[in-house]
Short mmCIF file of C-alpha atoms in Angstrom, two decimals:
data_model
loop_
_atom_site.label_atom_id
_atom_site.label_comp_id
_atom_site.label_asym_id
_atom_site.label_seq_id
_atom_site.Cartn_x
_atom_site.Cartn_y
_atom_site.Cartn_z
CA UNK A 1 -8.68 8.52 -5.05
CA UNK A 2 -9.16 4.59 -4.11
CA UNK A 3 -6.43 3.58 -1.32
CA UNK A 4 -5.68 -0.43 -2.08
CA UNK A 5 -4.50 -2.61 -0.17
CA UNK A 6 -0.98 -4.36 -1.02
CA UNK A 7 -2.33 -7.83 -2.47
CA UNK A 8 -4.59 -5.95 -4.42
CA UNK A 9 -1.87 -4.34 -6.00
CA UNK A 10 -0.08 -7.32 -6.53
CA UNK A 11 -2.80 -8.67 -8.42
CA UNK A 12 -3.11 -6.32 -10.67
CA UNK A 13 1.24 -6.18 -11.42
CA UNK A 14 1.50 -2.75 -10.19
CA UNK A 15 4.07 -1.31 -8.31
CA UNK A 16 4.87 1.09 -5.30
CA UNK A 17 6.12 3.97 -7.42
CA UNK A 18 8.21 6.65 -5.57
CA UNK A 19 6.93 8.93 -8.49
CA UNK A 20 3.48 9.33 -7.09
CA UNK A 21 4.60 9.97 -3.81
CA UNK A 22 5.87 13.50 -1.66
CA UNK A 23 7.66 14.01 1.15
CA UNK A 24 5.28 14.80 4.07
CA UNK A 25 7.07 14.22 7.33
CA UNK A 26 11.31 13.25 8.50
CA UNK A 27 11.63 12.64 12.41
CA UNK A 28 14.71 11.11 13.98
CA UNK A 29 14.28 7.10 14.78
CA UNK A 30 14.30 6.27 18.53
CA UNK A 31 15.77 3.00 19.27
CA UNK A 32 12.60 0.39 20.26
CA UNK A 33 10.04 2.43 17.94
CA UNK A 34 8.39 -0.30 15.54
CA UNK A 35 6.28 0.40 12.52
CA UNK A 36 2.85 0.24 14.65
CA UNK A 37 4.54 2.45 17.47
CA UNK A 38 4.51 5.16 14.19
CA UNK A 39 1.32 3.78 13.33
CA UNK A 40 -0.31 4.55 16.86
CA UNK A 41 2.04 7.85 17.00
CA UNK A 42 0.42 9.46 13.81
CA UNK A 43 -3.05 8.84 14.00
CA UNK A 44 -3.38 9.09 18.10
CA UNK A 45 -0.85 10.96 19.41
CA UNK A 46 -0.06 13.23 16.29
CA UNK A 47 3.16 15.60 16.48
CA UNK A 48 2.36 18.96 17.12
CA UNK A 49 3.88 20.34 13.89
CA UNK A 50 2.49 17.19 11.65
CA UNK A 51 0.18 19.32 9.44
CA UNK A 52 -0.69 15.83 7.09
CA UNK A 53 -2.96 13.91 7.42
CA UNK A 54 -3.64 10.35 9.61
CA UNK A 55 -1.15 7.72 8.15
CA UNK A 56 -3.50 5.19 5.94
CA UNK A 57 -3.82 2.68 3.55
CA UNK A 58 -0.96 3.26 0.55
CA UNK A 59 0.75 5.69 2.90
CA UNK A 60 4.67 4.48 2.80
CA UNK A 61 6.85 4.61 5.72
CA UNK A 62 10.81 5.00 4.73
CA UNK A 63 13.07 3.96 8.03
CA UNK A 64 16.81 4.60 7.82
CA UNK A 65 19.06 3.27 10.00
CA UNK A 66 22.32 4.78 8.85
CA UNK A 67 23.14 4.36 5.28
CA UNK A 68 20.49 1.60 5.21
CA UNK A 69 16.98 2.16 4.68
CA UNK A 70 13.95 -0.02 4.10
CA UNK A 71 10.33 1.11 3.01
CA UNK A 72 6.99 0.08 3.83
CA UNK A 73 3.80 0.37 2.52
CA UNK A 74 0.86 0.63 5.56
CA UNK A 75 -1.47 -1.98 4.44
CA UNK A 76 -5.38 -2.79 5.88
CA UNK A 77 -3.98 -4.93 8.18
CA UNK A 78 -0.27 -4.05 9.42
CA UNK A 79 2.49 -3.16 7.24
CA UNK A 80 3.78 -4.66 3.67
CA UNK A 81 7.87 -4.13 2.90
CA UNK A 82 8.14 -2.52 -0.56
CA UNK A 83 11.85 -2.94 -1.46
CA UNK A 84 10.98 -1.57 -4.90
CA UNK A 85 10.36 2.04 -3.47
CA UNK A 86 14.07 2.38 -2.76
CA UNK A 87 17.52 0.12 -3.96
CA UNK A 88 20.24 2.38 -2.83
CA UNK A 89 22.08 -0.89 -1.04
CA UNK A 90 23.99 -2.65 -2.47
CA UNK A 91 23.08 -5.62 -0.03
CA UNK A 92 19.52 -5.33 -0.49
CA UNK A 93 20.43 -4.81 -4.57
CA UNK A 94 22.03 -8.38 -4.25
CA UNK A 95 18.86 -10.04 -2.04
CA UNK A 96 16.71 -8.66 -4.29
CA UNK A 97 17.96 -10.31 -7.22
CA UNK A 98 19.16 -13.87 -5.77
CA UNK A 99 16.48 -14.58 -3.19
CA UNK A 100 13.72 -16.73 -3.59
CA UNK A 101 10.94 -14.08 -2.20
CA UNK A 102 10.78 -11.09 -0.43
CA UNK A 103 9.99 -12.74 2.36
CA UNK A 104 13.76 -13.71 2.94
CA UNK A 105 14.56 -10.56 2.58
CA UNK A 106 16.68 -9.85 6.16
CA UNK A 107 20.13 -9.28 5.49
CA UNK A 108 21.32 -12.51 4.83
CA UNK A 109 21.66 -13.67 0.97
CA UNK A 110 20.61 -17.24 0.48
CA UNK A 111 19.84 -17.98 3.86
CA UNK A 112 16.65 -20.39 2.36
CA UNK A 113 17.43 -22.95 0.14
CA UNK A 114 14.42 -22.90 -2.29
CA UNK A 115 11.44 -25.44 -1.77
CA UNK A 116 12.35 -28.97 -3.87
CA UNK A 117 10.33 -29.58 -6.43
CA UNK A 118 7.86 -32.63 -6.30
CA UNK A 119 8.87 -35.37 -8.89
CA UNK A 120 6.52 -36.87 -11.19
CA UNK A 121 3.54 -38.41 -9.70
CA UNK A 122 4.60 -37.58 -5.66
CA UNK A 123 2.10 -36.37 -3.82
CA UNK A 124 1.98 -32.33 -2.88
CA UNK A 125 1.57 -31.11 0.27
CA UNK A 126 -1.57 -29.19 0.85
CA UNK A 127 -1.72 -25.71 1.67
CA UNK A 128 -1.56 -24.49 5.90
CA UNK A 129 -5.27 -24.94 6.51
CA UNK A 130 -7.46 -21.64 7.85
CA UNK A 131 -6.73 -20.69 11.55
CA UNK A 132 -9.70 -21.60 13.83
CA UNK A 133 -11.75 -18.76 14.14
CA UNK A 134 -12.94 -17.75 17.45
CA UNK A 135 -16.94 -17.87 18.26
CA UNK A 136 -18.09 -14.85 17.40
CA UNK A 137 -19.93 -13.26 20.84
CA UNK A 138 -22.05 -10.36 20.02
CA UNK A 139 -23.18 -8.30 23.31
CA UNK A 140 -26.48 -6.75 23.46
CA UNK A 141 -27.35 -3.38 22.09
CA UNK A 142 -30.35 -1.41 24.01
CA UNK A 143 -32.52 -1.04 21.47
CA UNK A 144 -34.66 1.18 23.60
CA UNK A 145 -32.31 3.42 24.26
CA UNK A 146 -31.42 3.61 20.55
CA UNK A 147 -34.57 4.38 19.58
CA UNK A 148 -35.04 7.18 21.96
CA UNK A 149 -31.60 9.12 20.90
CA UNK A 150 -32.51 8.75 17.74
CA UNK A 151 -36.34 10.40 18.54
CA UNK A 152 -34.17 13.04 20.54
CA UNK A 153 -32.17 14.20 17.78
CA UNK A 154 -33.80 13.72 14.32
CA UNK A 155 -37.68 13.68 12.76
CA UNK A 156 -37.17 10.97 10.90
CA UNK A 157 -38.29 7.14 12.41
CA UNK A 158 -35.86 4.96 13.97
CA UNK A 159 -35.44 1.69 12.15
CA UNK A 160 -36.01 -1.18 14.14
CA UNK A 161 -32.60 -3.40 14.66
CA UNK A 162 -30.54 -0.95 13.18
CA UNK A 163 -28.24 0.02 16.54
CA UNK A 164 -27.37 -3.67 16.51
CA UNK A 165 -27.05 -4.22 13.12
CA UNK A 166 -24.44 -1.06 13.12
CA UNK A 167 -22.96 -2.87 15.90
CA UNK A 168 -22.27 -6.49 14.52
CA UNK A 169 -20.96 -4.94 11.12
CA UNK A 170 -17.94 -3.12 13.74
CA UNK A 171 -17.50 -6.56 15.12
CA UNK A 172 -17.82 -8.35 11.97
CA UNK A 173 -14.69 -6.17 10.44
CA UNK A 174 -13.14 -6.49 13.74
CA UNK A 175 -13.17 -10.24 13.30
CA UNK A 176 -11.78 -9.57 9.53
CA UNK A 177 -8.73 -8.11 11.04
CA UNK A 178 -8.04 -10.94 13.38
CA UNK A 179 -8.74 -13.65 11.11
CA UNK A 180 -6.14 -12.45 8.76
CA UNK A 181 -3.83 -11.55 11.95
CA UNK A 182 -3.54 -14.99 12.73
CA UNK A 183 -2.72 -16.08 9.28
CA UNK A 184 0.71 -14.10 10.03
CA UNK A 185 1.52 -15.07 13.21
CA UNK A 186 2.37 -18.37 15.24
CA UNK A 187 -0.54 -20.01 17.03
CA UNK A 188 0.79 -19.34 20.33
CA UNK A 189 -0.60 -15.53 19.40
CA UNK A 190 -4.22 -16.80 18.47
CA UNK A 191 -5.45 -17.03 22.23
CA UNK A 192 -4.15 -13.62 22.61
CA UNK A 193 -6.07 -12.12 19.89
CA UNK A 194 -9.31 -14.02 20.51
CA UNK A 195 -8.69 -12.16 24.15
CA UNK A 196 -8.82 -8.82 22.64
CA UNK A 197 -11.37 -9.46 19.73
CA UNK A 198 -13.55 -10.61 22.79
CA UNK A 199 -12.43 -7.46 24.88
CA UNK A 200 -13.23 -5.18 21.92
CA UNK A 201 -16.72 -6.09 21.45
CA UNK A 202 -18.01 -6.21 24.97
CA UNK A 203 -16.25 -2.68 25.21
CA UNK A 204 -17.79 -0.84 22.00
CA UNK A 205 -21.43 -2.49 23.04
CA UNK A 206 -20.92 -0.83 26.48
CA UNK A 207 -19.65 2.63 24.71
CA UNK A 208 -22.23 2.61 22.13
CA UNK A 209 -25.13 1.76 24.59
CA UNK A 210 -23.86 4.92 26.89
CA UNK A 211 -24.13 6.53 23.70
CA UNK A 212 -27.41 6.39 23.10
CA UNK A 213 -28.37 7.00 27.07
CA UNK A 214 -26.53 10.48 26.87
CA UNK A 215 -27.98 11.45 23.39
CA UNK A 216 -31.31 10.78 24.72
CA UNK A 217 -30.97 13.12 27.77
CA UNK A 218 -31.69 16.28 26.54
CA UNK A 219 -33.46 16.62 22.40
CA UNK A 220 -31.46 18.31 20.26
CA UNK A 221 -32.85 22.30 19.90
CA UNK A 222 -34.45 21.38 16.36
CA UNK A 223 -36.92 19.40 18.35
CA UNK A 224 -37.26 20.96 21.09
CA UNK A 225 -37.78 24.39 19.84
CA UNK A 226 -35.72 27.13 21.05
CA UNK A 227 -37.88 28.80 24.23
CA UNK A 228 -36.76 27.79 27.85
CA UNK A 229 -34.13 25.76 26.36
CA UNK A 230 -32.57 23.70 28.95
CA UNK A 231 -28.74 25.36 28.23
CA UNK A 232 -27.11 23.92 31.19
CA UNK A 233 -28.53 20.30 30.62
CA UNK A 234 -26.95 20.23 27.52
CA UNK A 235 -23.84 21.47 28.35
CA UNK A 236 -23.34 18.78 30.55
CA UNK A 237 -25.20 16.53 27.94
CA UNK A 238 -21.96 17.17 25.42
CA UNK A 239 -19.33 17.07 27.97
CA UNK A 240 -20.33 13.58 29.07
CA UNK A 241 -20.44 12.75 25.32
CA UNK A 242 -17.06 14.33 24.46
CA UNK A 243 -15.34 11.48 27.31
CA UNK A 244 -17.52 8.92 25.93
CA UNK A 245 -16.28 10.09 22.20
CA UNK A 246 -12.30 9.44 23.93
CA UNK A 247 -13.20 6.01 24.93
CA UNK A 248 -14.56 5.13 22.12
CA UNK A 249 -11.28 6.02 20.36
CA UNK A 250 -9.58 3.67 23.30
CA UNK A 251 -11.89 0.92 22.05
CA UNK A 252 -10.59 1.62 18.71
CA UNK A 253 -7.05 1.50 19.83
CA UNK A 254 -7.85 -2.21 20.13
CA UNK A 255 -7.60 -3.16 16.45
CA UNK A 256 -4.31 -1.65 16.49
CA UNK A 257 -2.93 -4.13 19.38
CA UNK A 258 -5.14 -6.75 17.30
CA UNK A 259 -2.84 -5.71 13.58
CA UNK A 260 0.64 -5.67 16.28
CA UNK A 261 -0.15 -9.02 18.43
CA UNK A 262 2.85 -11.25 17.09
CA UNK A 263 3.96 -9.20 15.01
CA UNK A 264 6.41 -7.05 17.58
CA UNK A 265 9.52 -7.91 19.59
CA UNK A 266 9.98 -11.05 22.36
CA UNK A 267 7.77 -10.15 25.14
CA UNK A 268 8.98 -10.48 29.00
CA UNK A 269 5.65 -11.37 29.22
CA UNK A 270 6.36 -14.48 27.04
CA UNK A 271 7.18 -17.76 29.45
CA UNK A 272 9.63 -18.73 26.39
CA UNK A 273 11.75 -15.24 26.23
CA UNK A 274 14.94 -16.95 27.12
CA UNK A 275 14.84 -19.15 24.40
CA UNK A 276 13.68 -16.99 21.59
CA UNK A 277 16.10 -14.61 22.46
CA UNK A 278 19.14 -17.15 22.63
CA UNK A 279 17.62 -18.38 19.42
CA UNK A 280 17.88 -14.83 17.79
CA UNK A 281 21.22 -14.21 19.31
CA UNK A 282 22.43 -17.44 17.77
CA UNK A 283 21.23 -16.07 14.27
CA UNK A 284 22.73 -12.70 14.73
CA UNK A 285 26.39 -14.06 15.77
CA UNK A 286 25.65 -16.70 12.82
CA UNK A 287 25.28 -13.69 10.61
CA UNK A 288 28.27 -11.41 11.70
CA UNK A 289 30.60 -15.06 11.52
CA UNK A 290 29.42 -15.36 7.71
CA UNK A 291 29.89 -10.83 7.18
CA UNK A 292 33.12 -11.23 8.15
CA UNK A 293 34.22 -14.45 6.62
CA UNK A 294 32.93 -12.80 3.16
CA UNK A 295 35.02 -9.53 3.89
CA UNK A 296 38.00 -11.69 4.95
CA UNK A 297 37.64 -13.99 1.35
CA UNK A 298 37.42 -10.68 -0.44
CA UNK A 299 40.62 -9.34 1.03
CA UNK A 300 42.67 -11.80 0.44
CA UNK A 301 41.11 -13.07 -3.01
CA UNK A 302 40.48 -9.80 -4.13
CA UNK A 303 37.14 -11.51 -5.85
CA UNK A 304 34.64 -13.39 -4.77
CA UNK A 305 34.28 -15.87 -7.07
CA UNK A 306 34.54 -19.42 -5.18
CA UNK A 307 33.65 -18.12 -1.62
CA UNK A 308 31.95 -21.18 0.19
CA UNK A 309 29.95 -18.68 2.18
CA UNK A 310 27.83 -17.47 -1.04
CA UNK A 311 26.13 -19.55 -3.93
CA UNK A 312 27.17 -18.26 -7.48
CA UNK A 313 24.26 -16.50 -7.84
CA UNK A 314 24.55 -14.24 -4.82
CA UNK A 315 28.32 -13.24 -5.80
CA UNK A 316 27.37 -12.02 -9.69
CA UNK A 317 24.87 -9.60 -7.78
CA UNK A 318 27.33 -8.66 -5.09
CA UNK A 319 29.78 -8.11 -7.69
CA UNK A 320 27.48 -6.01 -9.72
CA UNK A 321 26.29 -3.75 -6.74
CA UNK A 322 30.05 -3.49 -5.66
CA UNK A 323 31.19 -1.99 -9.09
CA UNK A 324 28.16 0.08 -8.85
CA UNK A 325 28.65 1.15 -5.78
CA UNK A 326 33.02 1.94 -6.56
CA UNK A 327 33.99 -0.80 -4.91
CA UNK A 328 34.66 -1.77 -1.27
CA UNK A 329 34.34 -4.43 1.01
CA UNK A 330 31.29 -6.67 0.26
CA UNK A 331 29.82 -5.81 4.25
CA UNK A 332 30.33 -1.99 4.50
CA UNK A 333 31.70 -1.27 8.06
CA UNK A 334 28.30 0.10 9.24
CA UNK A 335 26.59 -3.41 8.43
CA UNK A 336 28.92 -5.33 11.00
CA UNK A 337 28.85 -2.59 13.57
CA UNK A 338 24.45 -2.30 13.73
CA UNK A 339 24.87 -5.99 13.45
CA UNK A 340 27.31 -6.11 16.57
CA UNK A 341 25.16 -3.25 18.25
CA UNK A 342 22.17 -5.96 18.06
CA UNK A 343 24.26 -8.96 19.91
CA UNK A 344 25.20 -6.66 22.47
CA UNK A 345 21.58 -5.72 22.90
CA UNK A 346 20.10 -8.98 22.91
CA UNK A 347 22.66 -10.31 24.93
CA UNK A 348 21.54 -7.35 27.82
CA UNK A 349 17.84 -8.76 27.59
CA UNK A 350 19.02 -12.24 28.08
CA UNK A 351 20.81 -11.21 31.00
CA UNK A 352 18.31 -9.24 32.23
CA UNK A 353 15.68 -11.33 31.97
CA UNK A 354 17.41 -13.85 33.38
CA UNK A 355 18.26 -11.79 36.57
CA UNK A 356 14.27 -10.53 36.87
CA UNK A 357 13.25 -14.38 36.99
CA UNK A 358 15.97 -15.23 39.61
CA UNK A 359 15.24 -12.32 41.61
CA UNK A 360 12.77 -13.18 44.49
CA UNK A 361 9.35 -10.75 44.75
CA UNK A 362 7.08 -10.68 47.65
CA UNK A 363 3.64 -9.26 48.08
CA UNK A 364 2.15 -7.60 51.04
CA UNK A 365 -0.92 -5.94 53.08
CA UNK A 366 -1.70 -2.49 52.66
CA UNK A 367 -4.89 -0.91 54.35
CA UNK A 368 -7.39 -1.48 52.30
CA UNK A 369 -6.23 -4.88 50.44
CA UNK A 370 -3.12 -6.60 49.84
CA UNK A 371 -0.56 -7.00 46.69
CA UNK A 372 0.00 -10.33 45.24
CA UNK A 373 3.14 -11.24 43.05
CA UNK A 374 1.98 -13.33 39.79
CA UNK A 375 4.99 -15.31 38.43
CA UNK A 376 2.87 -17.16 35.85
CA UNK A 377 1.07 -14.06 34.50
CA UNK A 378 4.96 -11.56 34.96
CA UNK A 379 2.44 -9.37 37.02
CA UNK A 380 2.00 -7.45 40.42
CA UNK A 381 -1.25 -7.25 41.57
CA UNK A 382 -3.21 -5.19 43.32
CA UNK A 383 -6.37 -6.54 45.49
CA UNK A 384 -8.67 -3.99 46.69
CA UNK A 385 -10.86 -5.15 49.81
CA UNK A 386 -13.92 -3.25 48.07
CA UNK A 387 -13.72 -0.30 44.93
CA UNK A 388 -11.55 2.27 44.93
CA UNK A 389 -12.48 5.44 45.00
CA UNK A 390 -12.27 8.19 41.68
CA UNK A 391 -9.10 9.45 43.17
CA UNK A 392 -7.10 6.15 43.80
CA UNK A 393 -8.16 4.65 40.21
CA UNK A 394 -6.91 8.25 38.41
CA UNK A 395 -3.43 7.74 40.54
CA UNK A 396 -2.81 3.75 39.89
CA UNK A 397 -3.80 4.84 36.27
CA UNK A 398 -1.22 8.08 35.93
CA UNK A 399 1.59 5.32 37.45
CA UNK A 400 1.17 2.72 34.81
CA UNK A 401 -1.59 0.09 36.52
CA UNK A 402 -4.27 -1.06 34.56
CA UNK A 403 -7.41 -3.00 35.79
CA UNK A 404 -7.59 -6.67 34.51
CA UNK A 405 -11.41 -7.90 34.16
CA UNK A 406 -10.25 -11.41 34.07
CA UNK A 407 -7.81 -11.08 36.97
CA UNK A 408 -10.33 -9.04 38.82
CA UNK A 409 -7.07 -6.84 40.38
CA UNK A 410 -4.84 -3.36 39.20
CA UNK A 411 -1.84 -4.74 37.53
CA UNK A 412 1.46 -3.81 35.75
CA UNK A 413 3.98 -5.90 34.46
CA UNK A 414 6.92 -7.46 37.50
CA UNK A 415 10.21 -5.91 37.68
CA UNK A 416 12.19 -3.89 39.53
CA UNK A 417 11.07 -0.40 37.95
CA UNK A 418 7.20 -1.14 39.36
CA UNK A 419 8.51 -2.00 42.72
CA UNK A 420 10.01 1.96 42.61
CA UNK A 421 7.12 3.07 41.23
CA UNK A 422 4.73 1.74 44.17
CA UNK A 423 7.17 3.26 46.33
CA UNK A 424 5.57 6.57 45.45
CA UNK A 425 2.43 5.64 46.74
CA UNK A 426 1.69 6.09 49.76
CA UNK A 427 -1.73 4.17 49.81
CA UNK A 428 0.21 0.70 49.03
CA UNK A 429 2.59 1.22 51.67
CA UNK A 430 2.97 -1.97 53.65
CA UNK A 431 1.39 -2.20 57.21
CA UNK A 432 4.63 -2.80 58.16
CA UNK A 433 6.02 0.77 57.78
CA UNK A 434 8.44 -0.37 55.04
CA UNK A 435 8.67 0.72 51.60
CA UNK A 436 8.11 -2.17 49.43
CA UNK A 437 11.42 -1.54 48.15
CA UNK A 438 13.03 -2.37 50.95
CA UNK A 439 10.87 -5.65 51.53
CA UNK A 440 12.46 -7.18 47.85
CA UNK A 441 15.25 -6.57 49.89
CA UNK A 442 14.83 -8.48 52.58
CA UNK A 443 13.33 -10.89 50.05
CA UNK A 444 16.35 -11.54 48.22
CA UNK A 445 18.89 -11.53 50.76
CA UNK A 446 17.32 -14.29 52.13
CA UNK A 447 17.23 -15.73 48.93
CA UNK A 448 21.02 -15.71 48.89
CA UNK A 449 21.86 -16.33 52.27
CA UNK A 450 19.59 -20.10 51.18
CA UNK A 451 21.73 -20.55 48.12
CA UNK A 452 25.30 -20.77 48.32
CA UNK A 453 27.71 -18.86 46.91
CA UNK A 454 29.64 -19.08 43.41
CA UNK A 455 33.08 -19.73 45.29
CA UNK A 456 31.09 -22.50 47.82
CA UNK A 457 29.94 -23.73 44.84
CA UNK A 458 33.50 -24.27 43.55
CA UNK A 459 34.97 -25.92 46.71
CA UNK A 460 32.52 -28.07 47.51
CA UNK A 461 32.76 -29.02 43.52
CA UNK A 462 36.51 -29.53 43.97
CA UNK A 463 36.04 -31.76 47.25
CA UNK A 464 33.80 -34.02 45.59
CA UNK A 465 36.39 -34.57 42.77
CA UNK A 466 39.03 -35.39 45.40
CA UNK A 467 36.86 -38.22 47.01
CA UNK A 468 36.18 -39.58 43.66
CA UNK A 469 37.70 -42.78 43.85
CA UNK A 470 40.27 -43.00 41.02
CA UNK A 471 39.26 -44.71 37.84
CA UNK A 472 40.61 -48.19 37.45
CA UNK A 473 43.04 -49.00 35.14
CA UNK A 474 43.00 -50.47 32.03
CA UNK A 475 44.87 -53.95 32.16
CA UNK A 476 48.11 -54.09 29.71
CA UNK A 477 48.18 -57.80 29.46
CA UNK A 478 46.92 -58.99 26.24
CA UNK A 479 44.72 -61.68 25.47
CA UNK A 480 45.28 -64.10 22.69
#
């Protein structure tokens, strides 16, 4: 069976039919968990009782959130909404009919106006031109060492090039996926995926050299023969190739974060958070304003015919999915209250956020190196004077810390939930004695003992107001 890709599909006018597909898996759907979270979850981190196999190309993924579910179809590169699988709502039933493309569909009917057409003779905007494409750096396979895992383990001759040709075709596809990652998201993502295309193919030329250096250790028993057999040698021989097999996988795991970057939600990380997320709250409110205005028309009208909120062509299909549906309000109470449920829950990230870049965050000197606080980068870094040991690396890993090449330090992302985290320890502990808890403490009352308070704020607003000299007045006499 060929596995297509979505525009494939599309070009040759066939749909997603629901008749060629079974029911494999239900789970319930945690709040946060995106598309490529299920992604990563079923072909890493596979449920125990998941008997199917890794989720693929033409695979479909059916989210419900309440009475309201949307399908998608896992594509090459990402994920592909397939409204056709499923029409149950009456909502979607009326997008689906009135909007210009499937791209607007979100909820909202008519939210586009469609493109004006070009008159006569006026020129036509050209297409978006390509994305830039990244140079291309290809690291250096050990040919050597190639060769002599491949003497090791087989009689036939290696081929000359053939470890780095194996290698640039991996890179090659990896650059595929990036290319066409880019075409999807804003530019500000494209640094950020040239990052990890970069990261990936330094990492799989280091994996796939160490490769070859443990299949050349011992020769595989075929050449060898089987007398005095070196048994123990090669037991060792697989177990250092079973961890280099799980890294490779980790250097996989890359062109998933390559098919995600841009693609998930509004990143702390991101130095313009606040404003996407005000923008997106804006949109919501927008959006529960023109829910409820339609309800309200409906209730009092008992039709919809003339609302100002809908164009004609949007009330014949919500009309037609009403009486199909026996009636009702136009916005069925669950569409108002997820919508409401997402306000509130943007409106706790703004104010979150907003309290994490207020709050003041200090670094200090443990023994052995110090930790710095990045504000540009969200980050809290850690310094080491010279390597850690096996022992200290396993432990910053196990708490969350990752090592950052290009930053040359152990990092995790700033906020308050780190700070409790390096609490537990003990090698980070300040020279001081404190916890480093307590030193954000100290930290910020400081901070607020510099900046004065809301209600100093307010008299000191009100005195200046008092010794405003008052305006002049305007003169009454008239001049002719």
């Amino acid at each position: 069976m060929r596995f297509e890709p979505y525009d494939r599909l599309q070009a040759a006018g066939l749909a997603v039919d629901p008749a060629n597909y079974d029911l494999i898996y239900t789970a319930p759907l945690t709040p946060g968990m995106s598309l490529e979270d299920i992604f990563t979850r079923f072909n890493i981190d596979r449920p125990a009782d998941f008997k199917g196999h890794s989720l693929s190309v033409s695979d479909v993924v059916v989210l419900r959130h309440g009475d309201r579910q949307e399908a998608h179809y896992c594509d090459d590169v990402g994920f592909q909404e397939v409204p056709e699988f499923l029409r149950e709502n009456p909502l979607r039933t009326a997008e689906l009919s009135t909007e210009q493309n499937e791209n607007m569909i979100d909820g909202i009917i008519n939210n586009t106006p469609p493109p004006e057409q070009p008159e006569a003779g006026e020129p036509v905007a050209a297409p978006p031109a390509e994305p830039p494409q990244a140079p291309v750096h290809y690291y250096t396979i050990n040919e050597d060492a190639a060769r002599r895992a491949k003497e090791a383990n087989s009689f036939y001759d290696y081929k000359p090039g053939s470890a780095t040709a194996e290698y640039r075709s991996m890179v090659d596809k990896a650059v595929e996926i990036a290319q066409r990652q880019k075409k999807r998201v804003d530019p500000e993502f494209h640094e950020k995926i040239d990052q990890l295309l970069d990261t990936y193919a330094r990492l799989l030329a280091q994996n796939m050299n160490k490769g070859y250096e443990i299949a050349a250790r011992v020769p595989s028993v075929m050449i060898a023969g089987p007398a005095n057999f070196p048994v123990k040698k090669k037991q060792k021989q697989l177990a250092a190739d079973d961890k280099n097999m799980e890294e490779w996988q980790h250097i996989q795991g890359l062109l998933d974060k390559i098919r995600s970057t841009g693609m998930g939600g509004i990143s702390a990380d991101d130095p313009n958070a606040l404003e996407k997320l005000q923008a997106k709250l804006e949109k919501l409110e927008a959006k529960q304003e023109m829910m409820k205005a339609v309800n309200a028309y409906y209730r009092k009208h008992k039709s919809l015919e003339g609302c100002p909120h809908l164009s004609q062509k949007s009330i014949g299909a919500f009309q037609s999915g009403m009486a199909e549906g026996g009636g009702g309000a136009p916005f069925l109470p669950w569409q108002l209250s997820n919508n409401n449920a997402n306000i509130r829950q943007v409106r706790s990230r703004i104010e979150q956020l907003t309290r994490q870049r207020e709050n003041a965050f200090v670094g200090w000197e443990f023994d052995g190196g110090t930790v710095e606080i990045n504000r540009e980068a969200n980050r809290l870094q850690i310094f080491f004077d010279g390597k850690p040991d096996e022992t200290t690396r396993n432990a910053l890993k196990e708490n969350g810390f990752r090592w950052s090449p290009k930053a040359e330090a152990w990092q995790r992302q700033l906020n308050d939930n780190t700070i409790w985290v390096v609490d537990r320890i003990s090698f980070l502990r300040p020279l001081s004695g404190e916890k480093p808890s307590e030193l954000q403490a100290k930290a910020r009352k400081a901070q607020r003992e510099e900046k004065p308070s809301i209600r100093a704020q307010l008299k000191a607003a009100k005195e200046g107001q008092q010794q405003k000299p008052p305006a002049k007045e305007k003169s009454q006499d008239l001049e002719v």
